[in-house]
XYZ file of C-alpha atoms in Angstrom:
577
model
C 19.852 207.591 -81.115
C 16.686 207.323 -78.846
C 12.985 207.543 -78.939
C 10.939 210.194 -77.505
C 7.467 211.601 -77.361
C 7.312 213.941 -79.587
C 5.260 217.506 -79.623
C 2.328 217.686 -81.496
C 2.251 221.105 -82.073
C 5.413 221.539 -83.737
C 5.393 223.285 -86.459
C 6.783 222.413 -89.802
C 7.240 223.766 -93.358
C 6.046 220.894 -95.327
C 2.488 220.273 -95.794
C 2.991 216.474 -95.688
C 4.766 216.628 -92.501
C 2.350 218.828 -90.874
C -0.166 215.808 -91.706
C 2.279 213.833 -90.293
C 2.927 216.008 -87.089
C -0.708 216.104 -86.496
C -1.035 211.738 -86.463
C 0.874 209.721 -84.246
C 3.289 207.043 -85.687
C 2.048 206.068 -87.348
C -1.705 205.918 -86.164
C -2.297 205.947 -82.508
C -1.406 207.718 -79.301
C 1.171 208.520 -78.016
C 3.052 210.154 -81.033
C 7.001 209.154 -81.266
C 10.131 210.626 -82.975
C 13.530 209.339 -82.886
C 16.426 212.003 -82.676
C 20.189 211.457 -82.766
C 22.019 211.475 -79.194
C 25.643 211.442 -80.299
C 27.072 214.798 -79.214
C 29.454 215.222 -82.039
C 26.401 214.031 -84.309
C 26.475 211.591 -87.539
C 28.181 211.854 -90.566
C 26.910 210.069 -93.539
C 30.350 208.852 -95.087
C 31.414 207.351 -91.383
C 31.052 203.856 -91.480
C 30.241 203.305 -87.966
C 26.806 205.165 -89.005
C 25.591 202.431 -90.419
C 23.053 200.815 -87.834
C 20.835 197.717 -87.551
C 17.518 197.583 -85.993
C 16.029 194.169 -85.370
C 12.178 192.986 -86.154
C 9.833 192.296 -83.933
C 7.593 190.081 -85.918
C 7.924 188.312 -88.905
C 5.289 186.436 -90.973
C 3.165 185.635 -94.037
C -0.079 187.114 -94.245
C -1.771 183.723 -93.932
C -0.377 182.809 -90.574
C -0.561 186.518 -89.125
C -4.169 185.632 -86.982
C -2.772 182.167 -85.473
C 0.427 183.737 -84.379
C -1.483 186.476 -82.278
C -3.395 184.073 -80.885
C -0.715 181.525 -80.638
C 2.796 182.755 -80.161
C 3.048 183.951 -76.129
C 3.449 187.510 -75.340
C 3.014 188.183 -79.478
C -0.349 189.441 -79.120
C 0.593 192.111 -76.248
C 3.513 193.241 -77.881
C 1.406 194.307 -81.005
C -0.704 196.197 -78.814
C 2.002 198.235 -77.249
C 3.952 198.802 -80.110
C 0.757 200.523 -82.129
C -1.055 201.748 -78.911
C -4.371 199.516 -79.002
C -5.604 198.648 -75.426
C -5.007 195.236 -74.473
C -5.298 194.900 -70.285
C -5.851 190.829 -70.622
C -4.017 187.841 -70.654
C -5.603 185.983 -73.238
C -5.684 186.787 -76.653
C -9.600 188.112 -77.278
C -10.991 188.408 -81.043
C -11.164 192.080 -80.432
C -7.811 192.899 -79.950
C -6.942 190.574 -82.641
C -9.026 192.724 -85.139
C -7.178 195.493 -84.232
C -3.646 194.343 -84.896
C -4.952 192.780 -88.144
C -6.033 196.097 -89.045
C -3.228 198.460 -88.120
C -0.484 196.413 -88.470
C -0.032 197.729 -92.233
C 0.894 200.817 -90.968
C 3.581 199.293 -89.785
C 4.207 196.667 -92.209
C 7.398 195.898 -94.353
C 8.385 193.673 -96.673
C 10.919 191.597 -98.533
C 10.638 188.248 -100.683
C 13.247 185.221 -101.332
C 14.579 185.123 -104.846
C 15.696 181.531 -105.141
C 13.277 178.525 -103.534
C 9.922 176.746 -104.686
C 6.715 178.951 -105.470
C 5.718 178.749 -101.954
C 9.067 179.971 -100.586
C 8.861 182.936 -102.469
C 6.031 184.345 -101.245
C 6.702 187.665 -99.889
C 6.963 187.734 -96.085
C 6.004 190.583 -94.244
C 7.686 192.314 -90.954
C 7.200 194.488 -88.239
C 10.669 196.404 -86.950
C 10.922 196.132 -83.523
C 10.106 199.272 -81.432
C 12.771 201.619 -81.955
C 12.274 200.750 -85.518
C 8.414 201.561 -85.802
C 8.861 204.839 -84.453
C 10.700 206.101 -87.244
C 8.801 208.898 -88.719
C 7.894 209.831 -92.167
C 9.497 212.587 -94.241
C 9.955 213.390 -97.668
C 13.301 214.655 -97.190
C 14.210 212.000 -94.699
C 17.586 212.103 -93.023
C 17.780 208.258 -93.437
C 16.794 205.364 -95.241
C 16.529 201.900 -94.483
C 16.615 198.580 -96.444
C 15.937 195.059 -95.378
C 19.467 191.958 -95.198
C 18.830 189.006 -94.710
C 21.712 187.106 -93.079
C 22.600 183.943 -94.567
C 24.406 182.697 -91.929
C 21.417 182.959 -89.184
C 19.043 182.733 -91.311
C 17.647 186.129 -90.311
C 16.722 189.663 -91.063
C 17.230 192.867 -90.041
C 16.897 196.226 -91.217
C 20.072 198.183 -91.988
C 19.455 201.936 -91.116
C 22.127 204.656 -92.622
C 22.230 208.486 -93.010
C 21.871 210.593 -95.894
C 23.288 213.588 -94.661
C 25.278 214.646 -92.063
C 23.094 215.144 -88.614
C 23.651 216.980 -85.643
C 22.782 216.049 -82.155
C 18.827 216.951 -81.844
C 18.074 215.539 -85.271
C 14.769 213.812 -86.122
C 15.698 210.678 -87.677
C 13.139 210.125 -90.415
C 12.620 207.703 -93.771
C 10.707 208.363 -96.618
C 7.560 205.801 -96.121
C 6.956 206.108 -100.038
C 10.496 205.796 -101.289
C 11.307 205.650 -104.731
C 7.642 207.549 -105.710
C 8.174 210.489 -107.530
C 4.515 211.234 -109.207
C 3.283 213.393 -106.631
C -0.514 211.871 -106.676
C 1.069 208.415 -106.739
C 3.030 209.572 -103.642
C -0.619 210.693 -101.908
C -1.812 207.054 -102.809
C 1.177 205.428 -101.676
C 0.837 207.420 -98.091
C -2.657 207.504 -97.590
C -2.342 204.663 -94.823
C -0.899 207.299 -93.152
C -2.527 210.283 -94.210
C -5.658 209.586 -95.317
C -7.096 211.804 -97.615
C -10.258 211.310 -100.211
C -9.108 211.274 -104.312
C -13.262 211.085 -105.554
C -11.629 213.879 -108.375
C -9.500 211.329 -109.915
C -11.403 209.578 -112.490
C -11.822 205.295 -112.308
C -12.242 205.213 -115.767
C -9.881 202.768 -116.671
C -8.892 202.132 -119.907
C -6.857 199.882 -122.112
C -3.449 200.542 -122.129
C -1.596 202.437 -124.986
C 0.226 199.960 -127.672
C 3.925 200.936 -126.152
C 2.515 198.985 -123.000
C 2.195 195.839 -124.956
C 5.443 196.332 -126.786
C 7.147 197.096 -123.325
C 5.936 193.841 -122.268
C 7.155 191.767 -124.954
C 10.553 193.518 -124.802
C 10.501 192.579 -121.048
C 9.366 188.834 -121.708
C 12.036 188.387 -124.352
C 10.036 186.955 -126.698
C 10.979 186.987 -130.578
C 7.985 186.868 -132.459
C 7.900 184.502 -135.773
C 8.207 185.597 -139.186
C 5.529 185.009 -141.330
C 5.200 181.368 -142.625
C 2.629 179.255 -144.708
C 0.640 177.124 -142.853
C 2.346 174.001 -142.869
C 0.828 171.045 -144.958
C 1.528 166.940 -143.949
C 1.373 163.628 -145.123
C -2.506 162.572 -144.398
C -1.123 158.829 -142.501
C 2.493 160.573 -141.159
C 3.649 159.875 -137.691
C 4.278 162.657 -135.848
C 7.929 162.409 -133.322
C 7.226 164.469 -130.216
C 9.441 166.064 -127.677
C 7.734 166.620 -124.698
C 9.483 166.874 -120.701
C 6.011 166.644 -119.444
C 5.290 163.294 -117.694
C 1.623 163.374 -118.002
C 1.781 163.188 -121.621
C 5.261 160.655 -121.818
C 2.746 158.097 -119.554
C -0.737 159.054 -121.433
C -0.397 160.128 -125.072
C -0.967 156.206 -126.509
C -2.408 157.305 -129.782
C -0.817 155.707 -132.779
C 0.107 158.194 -135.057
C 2.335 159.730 -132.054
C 5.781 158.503 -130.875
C 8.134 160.271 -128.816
C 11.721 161.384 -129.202
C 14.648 162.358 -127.438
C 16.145 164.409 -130.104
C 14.484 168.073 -129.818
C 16.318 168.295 -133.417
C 14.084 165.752 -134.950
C 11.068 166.343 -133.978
C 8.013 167.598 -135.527
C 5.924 168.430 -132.386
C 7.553 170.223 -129.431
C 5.281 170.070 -126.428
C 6.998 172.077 -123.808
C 6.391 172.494 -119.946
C 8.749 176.107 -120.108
C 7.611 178.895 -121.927
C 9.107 179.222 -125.489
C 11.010 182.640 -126.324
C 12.522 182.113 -129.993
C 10.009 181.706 -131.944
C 11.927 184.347 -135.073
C 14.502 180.860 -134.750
C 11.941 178.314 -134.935
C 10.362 180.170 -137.844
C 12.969 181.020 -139.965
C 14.902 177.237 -139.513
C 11.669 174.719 -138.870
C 8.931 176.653 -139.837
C 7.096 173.055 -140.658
C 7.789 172.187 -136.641
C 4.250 172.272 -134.448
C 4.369 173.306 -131.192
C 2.038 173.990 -127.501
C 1.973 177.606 -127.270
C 1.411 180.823 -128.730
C 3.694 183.947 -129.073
C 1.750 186.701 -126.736
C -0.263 183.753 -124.632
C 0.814 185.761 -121.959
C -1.922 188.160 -122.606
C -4.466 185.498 -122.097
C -2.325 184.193 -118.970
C -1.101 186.994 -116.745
C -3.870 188.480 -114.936
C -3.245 192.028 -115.734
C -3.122 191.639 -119.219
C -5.794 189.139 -119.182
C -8.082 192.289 -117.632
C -6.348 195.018 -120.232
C -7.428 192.579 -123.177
C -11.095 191.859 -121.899
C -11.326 195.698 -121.735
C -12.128 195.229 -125.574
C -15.211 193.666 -124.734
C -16.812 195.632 -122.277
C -15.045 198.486 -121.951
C -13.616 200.316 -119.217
C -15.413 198.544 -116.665
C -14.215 195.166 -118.352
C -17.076 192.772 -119.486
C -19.373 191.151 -117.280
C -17.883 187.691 -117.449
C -14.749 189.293 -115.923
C -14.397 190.897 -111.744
C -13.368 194.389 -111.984
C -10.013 194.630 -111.958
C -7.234 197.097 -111.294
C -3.406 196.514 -111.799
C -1.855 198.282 -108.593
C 1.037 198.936 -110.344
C -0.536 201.557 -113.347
C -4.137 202.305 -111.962
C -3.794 202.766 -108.030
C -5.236 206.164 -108.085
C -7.958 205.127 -110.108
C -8.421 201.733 -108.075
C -8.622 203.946 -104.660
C -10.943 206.269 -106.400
C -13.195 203.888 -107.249
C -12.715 201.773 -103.844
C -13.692 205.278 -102.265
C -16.682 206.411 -104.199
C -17.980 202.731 -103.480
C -17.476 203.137 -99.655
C -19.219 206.681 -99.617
C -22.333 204.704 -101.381
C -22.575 202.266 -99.095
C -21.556 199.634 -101.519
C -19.716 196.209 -101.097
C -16.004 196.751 -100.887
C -14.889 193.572 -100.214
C -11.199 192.875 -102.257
C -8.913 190.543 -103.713
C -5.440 190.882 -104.287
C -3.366 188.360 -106.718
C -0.095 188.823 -108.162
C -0.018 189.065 -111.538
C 1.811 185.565 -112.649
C 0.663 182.819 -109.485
C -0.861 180.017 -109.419
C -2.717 177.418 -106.722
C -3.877 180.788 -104.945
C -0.373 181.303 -103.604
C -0.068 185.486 -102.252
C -3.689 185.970 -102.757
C -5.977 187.960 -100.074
C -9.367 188.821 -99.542
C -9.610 192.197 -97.996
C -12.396 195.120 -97.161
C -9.074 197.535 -96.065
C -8.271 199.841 -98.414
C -4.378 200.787 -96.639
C -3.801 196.579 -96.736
C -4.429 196.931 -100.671
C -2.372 199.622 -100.687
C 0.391 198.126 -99.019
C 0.356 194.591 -100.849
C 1.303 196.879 -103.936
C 4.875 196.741 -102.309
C 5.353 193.088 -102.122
C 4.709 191.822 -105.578
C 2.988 193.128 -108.922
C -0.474 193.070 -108.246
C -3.953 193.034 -109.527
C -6.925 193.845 -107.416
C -10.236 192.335 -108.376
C -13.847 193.080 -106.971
C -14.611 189.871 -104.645
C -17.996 187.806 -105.853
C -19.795 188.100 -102.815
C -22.959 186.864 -103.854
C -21.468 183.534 -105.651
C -24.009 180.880 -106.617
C -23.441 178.400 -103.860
C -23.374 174.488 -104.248
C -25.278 172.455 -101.192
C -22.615 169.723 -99.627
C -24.637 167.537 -97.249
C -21.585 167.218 -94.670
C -21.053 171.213 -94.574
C -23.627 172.957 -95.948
C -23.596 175.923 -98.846
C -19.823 176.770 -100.141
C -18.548 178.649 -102.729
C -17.198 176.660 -105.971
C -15.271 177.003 -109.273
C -15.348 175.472 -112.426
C -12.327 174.269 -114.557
C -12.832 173.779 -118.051
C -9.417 172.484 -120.397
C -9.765 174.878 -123.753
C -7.881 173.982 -126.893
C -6.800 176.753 -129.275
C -6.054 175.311 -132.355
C -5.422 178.489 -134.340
C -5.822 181.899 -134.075
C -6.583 183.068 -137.645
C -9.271 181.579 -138.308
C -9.891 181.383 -134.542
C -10.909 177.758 -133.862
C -11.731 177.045 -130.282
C -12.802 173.646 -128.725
C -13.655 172.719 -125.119
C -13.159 169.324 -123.629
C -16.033 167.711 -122.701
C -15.388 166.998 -119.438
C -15.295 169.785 -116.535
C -13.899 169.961 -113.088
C -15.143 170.896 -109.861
C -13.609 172.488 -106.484
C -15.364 172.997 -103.334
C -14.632 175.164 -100.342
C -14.829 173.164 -97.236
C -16.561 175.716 -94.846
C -19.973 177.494 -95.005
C -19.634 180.543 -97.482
C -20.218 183.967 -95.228
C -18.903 187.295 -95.948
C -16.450 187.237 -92.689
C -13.217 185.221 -91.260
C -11.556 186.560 -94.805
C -8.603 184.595 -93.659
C -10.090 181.513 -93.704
C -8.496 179.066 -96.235
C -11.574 176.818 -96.388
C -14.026 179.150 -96.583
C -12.911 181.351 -99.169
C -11.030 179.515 -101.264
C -11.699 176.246 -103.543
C -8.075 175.258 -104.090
C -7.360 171.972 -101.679
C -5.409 169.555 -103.441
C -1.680 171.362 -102.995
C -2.510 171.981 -99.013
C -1.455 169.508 -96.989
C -3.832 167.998 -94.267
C -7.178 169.342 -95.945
C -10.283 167.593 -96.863
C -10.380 167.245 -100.730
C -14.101 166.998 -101.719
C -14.591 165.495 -105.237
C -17.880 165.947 -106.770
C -17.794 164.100 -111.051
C -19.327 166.534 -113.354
C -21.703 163.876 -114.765
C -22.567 163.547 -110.559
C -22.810 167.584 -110.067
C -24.866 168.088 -113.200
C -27.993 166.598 -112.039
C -27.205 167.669 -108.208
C -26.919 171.149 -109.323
C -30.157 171.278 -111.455
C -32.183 169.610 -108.483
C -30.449 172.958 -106.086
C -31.416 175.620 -108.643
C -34.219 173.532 -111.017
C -34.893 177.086 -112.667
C -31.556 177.066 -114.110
C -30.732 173.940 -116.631
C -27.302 173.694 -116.867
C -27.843 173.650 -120.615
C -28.426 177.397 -120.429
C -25.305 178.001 -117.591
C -23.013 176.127 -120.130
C -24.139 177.973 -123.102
C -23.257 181.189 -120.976
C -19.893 179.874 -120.069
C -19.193 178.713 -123.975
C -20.418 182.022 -124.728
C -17.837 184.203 -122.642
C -14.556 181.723 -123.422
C -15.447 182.474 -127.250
C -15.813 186.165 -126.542
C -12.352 186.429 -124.381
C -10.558 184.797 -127.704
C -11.770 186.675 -129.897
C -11.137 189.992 -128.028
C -7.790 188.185 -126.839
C -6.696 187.671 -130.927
C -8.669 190.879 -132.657
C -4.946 192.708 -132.607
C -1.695 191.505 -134.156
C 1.026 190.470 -132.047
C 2.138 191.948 -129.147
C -1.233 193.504 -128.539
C -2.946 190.260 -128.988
C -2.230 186.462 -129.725
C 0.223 186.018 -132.952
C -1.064 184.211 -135.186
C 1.401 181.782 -135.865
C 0.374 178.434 -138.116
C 2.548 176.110 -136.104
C 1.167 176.866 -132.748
C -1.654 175.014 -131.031
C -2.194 175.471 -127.055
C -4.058 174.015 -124.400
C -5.333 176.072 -121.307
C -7.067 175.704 -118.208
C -9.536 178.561 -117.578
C -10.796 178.715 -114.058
C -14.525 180.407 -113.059
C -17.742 180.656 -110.750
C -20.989 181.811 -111.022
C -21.947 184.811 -109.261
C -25.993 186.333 -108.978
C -26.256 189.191 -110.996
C -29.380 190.797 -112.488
C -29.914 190.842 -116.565
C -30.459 193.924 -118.238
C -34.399 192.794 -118.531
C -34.224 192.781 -114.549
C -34.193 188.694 -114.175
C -32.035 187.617 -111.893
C -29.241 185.275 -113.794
C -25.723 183.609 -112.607
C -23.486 184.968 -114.161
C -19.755 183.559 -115.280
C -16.976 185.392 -113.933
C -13.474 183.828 -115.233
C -11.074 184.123 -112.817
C -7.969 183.237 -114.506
C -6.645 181.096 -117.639
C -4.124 178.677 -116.996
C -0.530 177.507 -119.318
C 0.096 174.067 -118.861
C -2.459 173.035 -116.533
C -2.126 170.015 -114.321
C -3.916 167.647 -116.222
C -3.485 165.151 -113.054
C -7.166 164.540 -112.371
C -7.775 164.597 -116.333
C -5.908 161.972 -116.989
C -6.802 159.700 -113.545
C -10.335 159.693 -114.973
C -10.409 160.016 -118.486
C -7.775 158.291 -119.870
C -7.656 159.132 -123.268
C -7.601 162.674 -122.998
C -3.898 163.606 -124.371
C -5.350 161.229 -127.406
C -8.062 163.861 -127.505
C -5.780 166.803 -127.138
C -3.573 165.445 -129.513
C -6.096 164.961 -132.193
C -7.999 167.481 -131.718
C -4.524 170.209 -132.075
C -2.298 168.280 -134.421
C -4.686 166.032 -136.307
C -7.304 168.038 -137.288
C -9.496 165.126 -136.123
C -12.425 165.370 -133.738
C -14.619 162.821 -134.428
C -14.370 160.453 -131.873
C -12.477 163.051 -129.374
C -14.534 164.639 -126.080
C -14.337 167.903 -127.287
C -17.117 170.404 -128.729
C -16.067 173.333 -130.914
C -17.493 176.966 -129.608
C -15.861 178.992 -132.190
């Protein structure tokens, strides 16, 4: 096979590849093809017609912009490969840009299944030239899939035939393989062809019941029968099983002592998610535990925007980014992304998977084809970026963005009882907040204590309270709070106004503890005062209560007595619903 420049002006029978014919590959000048050379041609059950092409760049999104301006001769074989001028020797900003934008038209991807969190990231590739110049078809001749090679420890792209091919054949792969919805195919390509879907409507609304069923199914999660709420001795002792180390080294309070034997206890307080709970009800229904059946809905971001739709419809509430799940509302996400653009309105992006923590795969982006293309990599939801945040003052940087983690305790779901630990926790970003450098760790981001060699900045709450009022003295943080308490009780009670799967089960024996992260963005009440407004960004299982317990020692006593007591008299929590 070879490359060559290819005619512009050819003509072709398919609409898509007459789009296709009329853009280079897959964006710039010159426009390539690759044909077969082989005189006698390819035939697709030959063995030897099974090629590999090797990758020109591999990365994570994080590190693309240091390895362009770091990693010799990287920088000015990006620039050849998509056809952006680059005459220097020196990696300029400019040039940069430009890889940063085109490169996801070129773009593949793959992701480790075994490793820590980190490991699994997705990493992203470029195939080397004879690789990139593959064109587009949707009745491609070939198709390609990434192997990693265990014993190099590298990956290449394995390129075969689907038919037989004679010598003069385009070689071509279908860039939205495995599509079949024909407007989900003109989404997929649209980095490629771009075309305007204003028709489709963003209306966006909550998912049919079979979704919710199809995700319990897919959890494996056996809901509980239906028990009576269990009743115990007013002094009893409770034995608890537990493989968390916080707790084993901070729950002190008398009335609790831990076991080995899972069998005997009466509290199970696991780190994994639980999955039998039909067992657990049926055999111990009198056995407490640290989670709900369906918590999921409260804990995987796009369930925890399908719920909230309940409260503010379509749009989702106003304590809650708008939010798209790539996987079910792309059309409806571009749409929306599109009609913004035309307005002139903020269009600034970010993607998270659905099920990550510590910020891990997350990216701010104003390019609609790099949203596009993240949809490949991992389930995703897209949320509107706060770009006017309510900023906090650090004397040794200057205004950054920050979040707010409060520890919730669900103690039951019908009635719905909901307390909030008294205490709060801050993060900071470490850079000046700006609406540029989207890459930038430290300026967009609060999350420092998992990345090695970055400044932590710790700020008490009973220290920030009195800072923050003297920053913004028309806003008491009375009021903020009250507007905080106000959208945690709302998101429970949307999250538990169905029965199980479409919201929380209400199970007697359960009792959960969560983590819900937020900031405070500028937004304008409906009387036209300007107000900060919560936004949650995501509610946590099994936080790490690291920090909780450092500085407030008694807080699994709290937690404890608070879930499994029924006693909250002398615990640091206030109840909101």
């Amino acid at each position: 096979m070879q490359v060559e420049e290819a005619d512009e002006e050819e003509d072709d029978d398919e609409e898509m590849e007459e789009e296709f014919k009329k853009k280079p590959n897959p964006g710039n000048e010159p426009c390539f093809k690759v044909i077969v050379t082989n005189e006698n041609g390819l035939q697709a059950s030959n063995p030897n017609s099974i090629f590999l092409i090797d990758h020109a760049w591999t990365y994570r999104v994080e590190h693309a912009r240091q390895q362009l301006l770091h990693v010799p001769g990287l920088l000015h074989r990006m620039t050849d490969l998509m056809g952006i001028d680059f005459h220097g020797e020196i990696p300029d900003e400019g040039s940069i840009e430009q890889v940063l934008r085109e490169m996801w038209k070129y773009n593949q991807t793959y992701q480790l299944s075994q490793g820590t969190a980190e490991e699994k990231v997705p990493v992203w590739y470029i195939m080397d030239e004879f690789g990139s110049r593959i064109q587009h078809s949707d009745q491609p001749s070939f198709a390609t899939a990434p192997l990693f090679y265990m014993p190099q420890q590298i990956a290449y792209t394995v390129l075969w035939p689907l038919r037989d091919l004679e010598t003069g054949d385009e070689v071509t792969r279908d860039y939205a393989y495995g599509e079949t919805d024909r407007l989900i195919r003109k989404c997929v390509l649209l980095p490629w062809v771009p075309t305007e879907v204003w028709d489709v409507n963003c209306f966006t609304p909550e998912p049919s019941d079979e979704h919710y069923q199809a995700i319990l199914a897919e959890n494996k999660e056996k809901l509980p029968i239906t028990i009576n709420p269990p009743v115990y001795d007013k002094d009893k002792v409770f034995k608890v099983f537990t493989d968390i180390q916080q707790v084993l080294n901070n729950l002190t309070h008398p009335r609790f002592v831990f076991t080995d034997n899972e069998g005997k206890a009466d509290i199970l307080y696991n780190f994994s998610h639980f999955k039998d709970y039909r067992k657990l009800s049926e055999e111990r229904p009198e056995v407490m535990l640290n989670q709900f059946p369906c918590e999921n809905l409260l804990t995987v971001k796009d369930c925890l925007a399908s719920i909230s739709r309940r409260a503010g419809g379509p749009d989702g509430p106003r304590w809650l980014p708008r939010t798209f799940n790539l996987q079910t509302e792309l059309p409806q996400f571009i749409s929306y992304f599109q009609q913004r653009d035309r307005r002139g309105e903020d269009n600034h992006w970010i993607c998270k998977p659905w099920n990550l923590a510590r910020s891990l795969d997350t990216h701010i982006t104003n390019s609609l084809n790099n949203i596009i293309r993240h949809r490949e990599s991992s389930p995703k939801v897209v949320c509107k970026y706060i770009e006017n945040p309510v900023l906090f003052h650090r004397e040794d940087v200057g205004m950054v963005k920050f979040d707010i983690r409060y520890v919730v305790l669900l103690r039951s779901v019908k009635p719905l009882k909901l307390y909030i630990y008294d205490v709060f926790w801050l993060r900071f970003s470490n850079r000046a907040f700006s609406l540029d450098d989207l890459d930038d760790y430290e300026k967009h981001f609060t999350v420092m204590n998992y990345a090695p060699g970055v400044t932590l900045k710790q700020v008490h709450c009973e220290e920030f309270i009195p800072l923050f009022e003297k920053q913004y003295p028309e806003y008491p943080w009375a009021t903020v709070q009250a507007n905080i308490f106000k959208a945690f009780a709302e998101l429970f009670q949307v999250a538990s106004a169905k029965p199980a799967p479409l919201g929380i089960c209400d199970y007697p024996s359960s009792r959960a503890i969560y983590a819900i992260d937020l900031m405070l963005k500028w937004d304008t009440s409906r009387d036209g005062k300007r107000i900060m407004q919560p936004q949650i960004l995501e509610v946590n299982f099994n936080p790490d209560c690291d920090r909780a317990c450092k500085y407030h020692p008694t807080f699994f006593n709290d937690v404890f007595s608070t879930l499994f007591l029924d006693e909250t008299d002398s615990c640091h929590v206030t109840c909101i619903v």
